PDB file of C-alpha atoms in Angstrom:
ATOM      1  CA  MET N   1     115.767 188.526 -53.035  1.00 55.00           C
ATOM      2  CA  SER N   2     112.634 190.669 -52.922  1.00 62.00           C
ATOM      3  CA  LYS N   3     109.496 188.861 -51.845  1.00 82.00           C
ATOM      4  CA  LYS N   4     107.247 191.390 -53.545  1.00 91.00           C
ATOM      5  CA  PRO N   5     105.880 190.325 -56.957  1.00 94.00           C
ATOM      6  CA  THR N   6     107.177 192.019 -60.070  1.00 96.00           C
ATOM      7  CA  GLU N   7     104.488 193.889 -62.002  1.00 97.00           C
ATOM      8  CA  TYR N   8     104.110 193.995 -65.812  1.00 98.00           C
ATOM      9  CA  LYS N   9     101.519 195.599 -68.052  1.00 98.00           C
ATOM     10  CA  LEU N  10     100.245 192.984 -70.472  1.00 97.00           C
ATOM     11  CA  GLU N  11      96.891 192.673 -72.168  1.00 97.00           C
ATOM     12  CA  VAL N  12      95.553 189.157 -72.706  1.00 98.00           C
ATOM     13  CA  ASN N  13      92.158 187.499 -72.386  1.00 98.00           C
ATOM     14  CA  ILE N  14      92.041 184.362 -70.224  1.00 98.00           C
ATOM     15  CA  ASN N  15      88.859 182.611 -69.076  1.00 97.00           C
ATOM     16  CA  GLY N  16      86.981 185.620 -70.482  1.00 96.00           C
ATOM     17  CA  ASN N  17      88.883 187.970 -68.113  1.00 97.00           C
ATOM     18  CA  LYS N  18      90.500 190.989 -69.785  1.00 97.00           C
ATOM     19  CA  ILE N  19      93.844 190.976 -68.090  1.00 97.00           C
ATOM     20  CA  LYS N  20      95.703 194.277 -67.942  1.00 97.00           C
ATOM     21  CA  LYS N  21      98.425 193.525 -65.476  1.00 98.00           C
ATOM     22  CA  VAL N  22     100.526 190.470 -64.567  1.00 98.00           C
ATOM     23  CA  LEU N  23     102.143 190.044 -61.142  1.00 97.00           C
ATOM     24  CA  ILE N  24     104.933 187.489 -61.074  1.00 98.00           C
ATOM     25  CA  GLY N  25     105.654 186.004 -57.672  1.00 95.00           C
ATOM     26  CA  ARG N  26     109.244 185.357 -56.746  1.00 93.00           C
ATOM     27  CA  HIS N  27     108.686 181.690 -55.693  1.00 90.00           C
ATOM     28  CA  TYR N  28     110.152 180.246 -58.894  1.00 92.00           C
ATOM     29  CA  LEU N  29     113.563 181.779 -58.038  1.00 92.00           C
ATOM     30  CA  LYS N  30     114.108 179.295 -55.199  1.00 91.00           C
ATOM     31  CA  LYS N  31     114.343 176.180 -57.371  1.00 93.00           C
ATOM     32  CA  HIS N  32     114.001 177.167 -61.026  1.00 94.00           C
ATOM     33  CA  SER N  33     116.126 180.330 -61.504  1.00 93.00           C
ATOM     34  CA  SER N  34     118.717 178.419 -63.574  1.00 94.00           C
ATOM     35  CA  TYR N  35     116.321 178.363 -66.563  1.00 94.00           C
ATOM     36  CA  MET N  36     113.205 180.324 -65.653  1.00 96.00           C
ATOM     37  CA  ASN N  37     112.897 184.133 -65.723  1.00 96.00           C
ATOM     38  CA  ASP N  38     110.264 186.819 -65.967  1.00 97.00           C
ATOM     39  CA  ALA N  39     110.519 187.069 -69.747  1.00 96.00           C
ATOM     40  CA  LEU N  40     109.838 183.343 -70.199  1.00 96.00           C
ATOM     41  CA  ILE N  41     106.917 183.537 -67.709  1.00 97.00           C
ATOM     42  CA  LEU N  42     105.434 186.420 -69.740  1.00 97.00           C
ATOM     43  CA  GLU N  43     105.732 184.226 -72.860  1.00 96.00           C
ATOM     44  CA  LEU N  44     103.862 181.475 -70.997  1.00 97.00           C
ATOM     45  CA  VAL N  45     101.133 184.008 -69.970  1.00 98.00           C
ATOM     46  CA  MET N  46     100.771 185.122 -73.591  1.00 97.00           C
ATOM     47  CA  ALA N  47     100.316 181.492 -74.635  1.00 96.00           C
ATOM     48  CA  LEU N  48      97.251 181.386 -72.314  1.00 98.00           C
ATOM     49  CA  ASN N  49      95.593 184.154 -74.326  1.00 98.00           C
ATOM     50  CA  GLY N  50      92.194 183.246 -75.729  1.00 98.00           C
ATOM     51  CA  HIS N  51      91.926 180.060 -73.748  1.00 98.00           C
ATOM     52  CA  THR N  52      89.626 178.945 -70.936  1.00 97.00           C
ATOM     53  CA  PHE N  53      90.860 176.760 -68.029  1.00 98.00           C
ATOM     54  CA  PRO N  54      89.030 174.942 -65.293  1.00 97.00           C
ATOM     55  CA  VAL N  55      89.822 175.602 -61.627  1.00 97.00           C
ATOM     56  CA  ASP N  56      92.591 173.210 -60.602  1.00 97.00           C
ATOM     57  CA  SER N  57      92.250 173.756 -56.844  1.00 97.00           C
ATOM     58  CA  SER N  58      90.729 176.156 -54.314  1.00 95.00           C
ATOM     59  CA  THR N  59      92.069 177.296 -50.978  1.00 94.00           C
ATOM     60  CA  ASN N  60      90.406 179.783 -48.670  1.00 93.00           C
ATOM     61  CA  ASP N  61      88.045 180.946 -51.436  1.00 89.00           C
ATOM     62  CA  THR N  62      90.916 181.487 -53.860  1.00 93.00           C
ATOM     63  CA  ASP N  63      90.836 179.532 -57.118  1.00 96.00           C
ATOM     64  CA  TYR N  64      94.065 178.370 -58.658  1.00 97.00           C
ATOM     65  CA  PHE N  65      94.622 177.485 -62.320  1.00 98.00           C
ATOM     66  CA  VAL N  66      97.247 175.306 -64.004  1.00 98.00           C
ATOM     67  CA  ALA N  67      98.349 174.848 -67.562  1.00 97.00           C
ATOM     68  CA  ASP N  68     101.171 172.944 -69.236  1.00 96.00           C
ATOM     69  CA  ILE N  69     102.543 174.795 -72.250  1.00 96.00           C
ATOM     70  CA  GLN N  70     104.807 173.432 -74.905  1.00 93.00           C
ATOM     71  CA  MET N  71     107.107 176.090 -76.301  1.00 87.00           C
ATOM     72  CA  GLU N  72     107.465 175.727 -80.006  1.00 82.00           C
ATOM     73  CA  SER N  73     110.937 177.234 -80.036  1.00 78.00           C
ATOM     74  CA  SER N  74     112.392 174.563 -77.759  1.00 81.00           C
ATOM     75  CA  ASN N  75     109.826 171.779 -77.571  1.00 84.00           C
ATOM     76  CA  LYS N  76     110.122 172.035 -73.780  1.00 92.00           C
ATOM     77  CA  ILE N  77     107.017 171.864 -71.624  1.00 95.00           C
ATOM     78  CA  TYR N  78     106.480 174.334 -68.809  1.00 96.00           C
ATOM     79  CA  ARG N  79     103.841 174.419 -66.087  1.00 97.00           C
ATOM     80  CA  ILE N  80     102.356 177.750 -65.021  1.00 98.00           C
ATOM     81  CA  ILE N  81     100.204 178.190 -61.934  1.00 97.00           C
ATOM     82  CA  TRP N  82      98.143 181.386 -61.521  1.00 98.00           C
ATOM     83  CA  LEU N  83      95.104 183.075 -60.015  1.00 97.00           C
ATOM     84  CA  PHE N  84      92.979 186.047 -60.957  1.00 97.00           C
ATOM     85  CA  GLU N  85      92.907 189.163 -58.810  1.00 95.00           C
ATOM     86  CA  GLY N  86      91.379 192.622 -58.803  1.00 92.00           C
ATOM     87  CA  ALA N  87      87.793 193.935 -58.669  1.00 91.00           C
ATOM     88  CA  SER N  88      87.191 192.914 -62.291  1.00 93.00           C
ATOM     89  CA  LEU N  89      89.643 190.038 -62.292  1.00 93.00           C
ATOM     90  CA  GLU N  90      91.884 192.154 -64.444  1.00 96.00           C
ATOM     91  CA  VAL N  91      95.092 191.073 -62.739  1.00 97.00           C
ATOM     92  CA  LEU N  92      96.763 187.711 -63.338  1.00 97.00           C
ATOM     93  CA  GLY N  93      99.003 186.626 -60.434  1.00 97.00           C
ATOM     94  CA  VAL N  94     101.623 183.999 -61.362  1.00 97.00           C
ATOM     95  CA  ILE N  95     102.197 181.798 -58.359  1.00 96.00           C
ATOM     96  CA  ASN N  96     104.894 179.611 -59.889  1.00 96.00           C
ATOM     97  CA  ALA N  97     106.334 178.398 -63.228  1.00 97.00           C
ATOM     98  CA  TYR N  98     108.707 175.547 -63.927  1.00 96.00           C
ATOM     99  CA  ARG N  99     109.793 172.990 -66.502  1.00 96.00           C
ATOM    100  CA  ARG N 100     107.843 169.758 -66.752  1.00 92.00           C
ATOM    101  CA  LEU N 101     109.681 166.503 -67.377  1.00 83.00           C
ATOM    102  CA  ASN N 102     106.629 164.287 -67.753  1.00 66.00           C
ATOM    103  CA  LYS N 103     103.463 164.914 -69.768  1.00 57.00           C
ATOM    104  CA  LYS N 104     100.569 163.959 -67.494  1.00 57.00           C
ATOM    105  CA  ARG N 105      98.377 166.924 -68.271  1.00 53.00           C
ATOM    106  CA  SER N 106      97.111 168.157 -71.554  1.00 54.00           C
ATOM    107  CA  LYS N 107      99.124 171.034 -72.971  1.00 57.00           C
ATOM    108  CA  ILE N 108      98.386 174.026 -75.139  1.00 64.00           C
TER     109      ILE N 108
END
């Protein structure tokens, strides 16, 4: 399994940042590969388009964001964790994504 993130071109606007590229980390493959894949993660990223999210946590001057997204097609809720990268914050780095079984957070 490659540890290098997979890169996709995708244009969305999240937190006012004009995203041009999405990097999907391979972390989700360890525990969630039975149902999660890059295509589903890109769908989750597209669901973030046009929304603004508060910082969930910060580590070493890096801000992390979290959202729970209910997919209309399946009624399942997924959590996506990401950060913004690049000189103009034009890159969205997906840290992890997985299915949620409880509904503690608000969802979009």
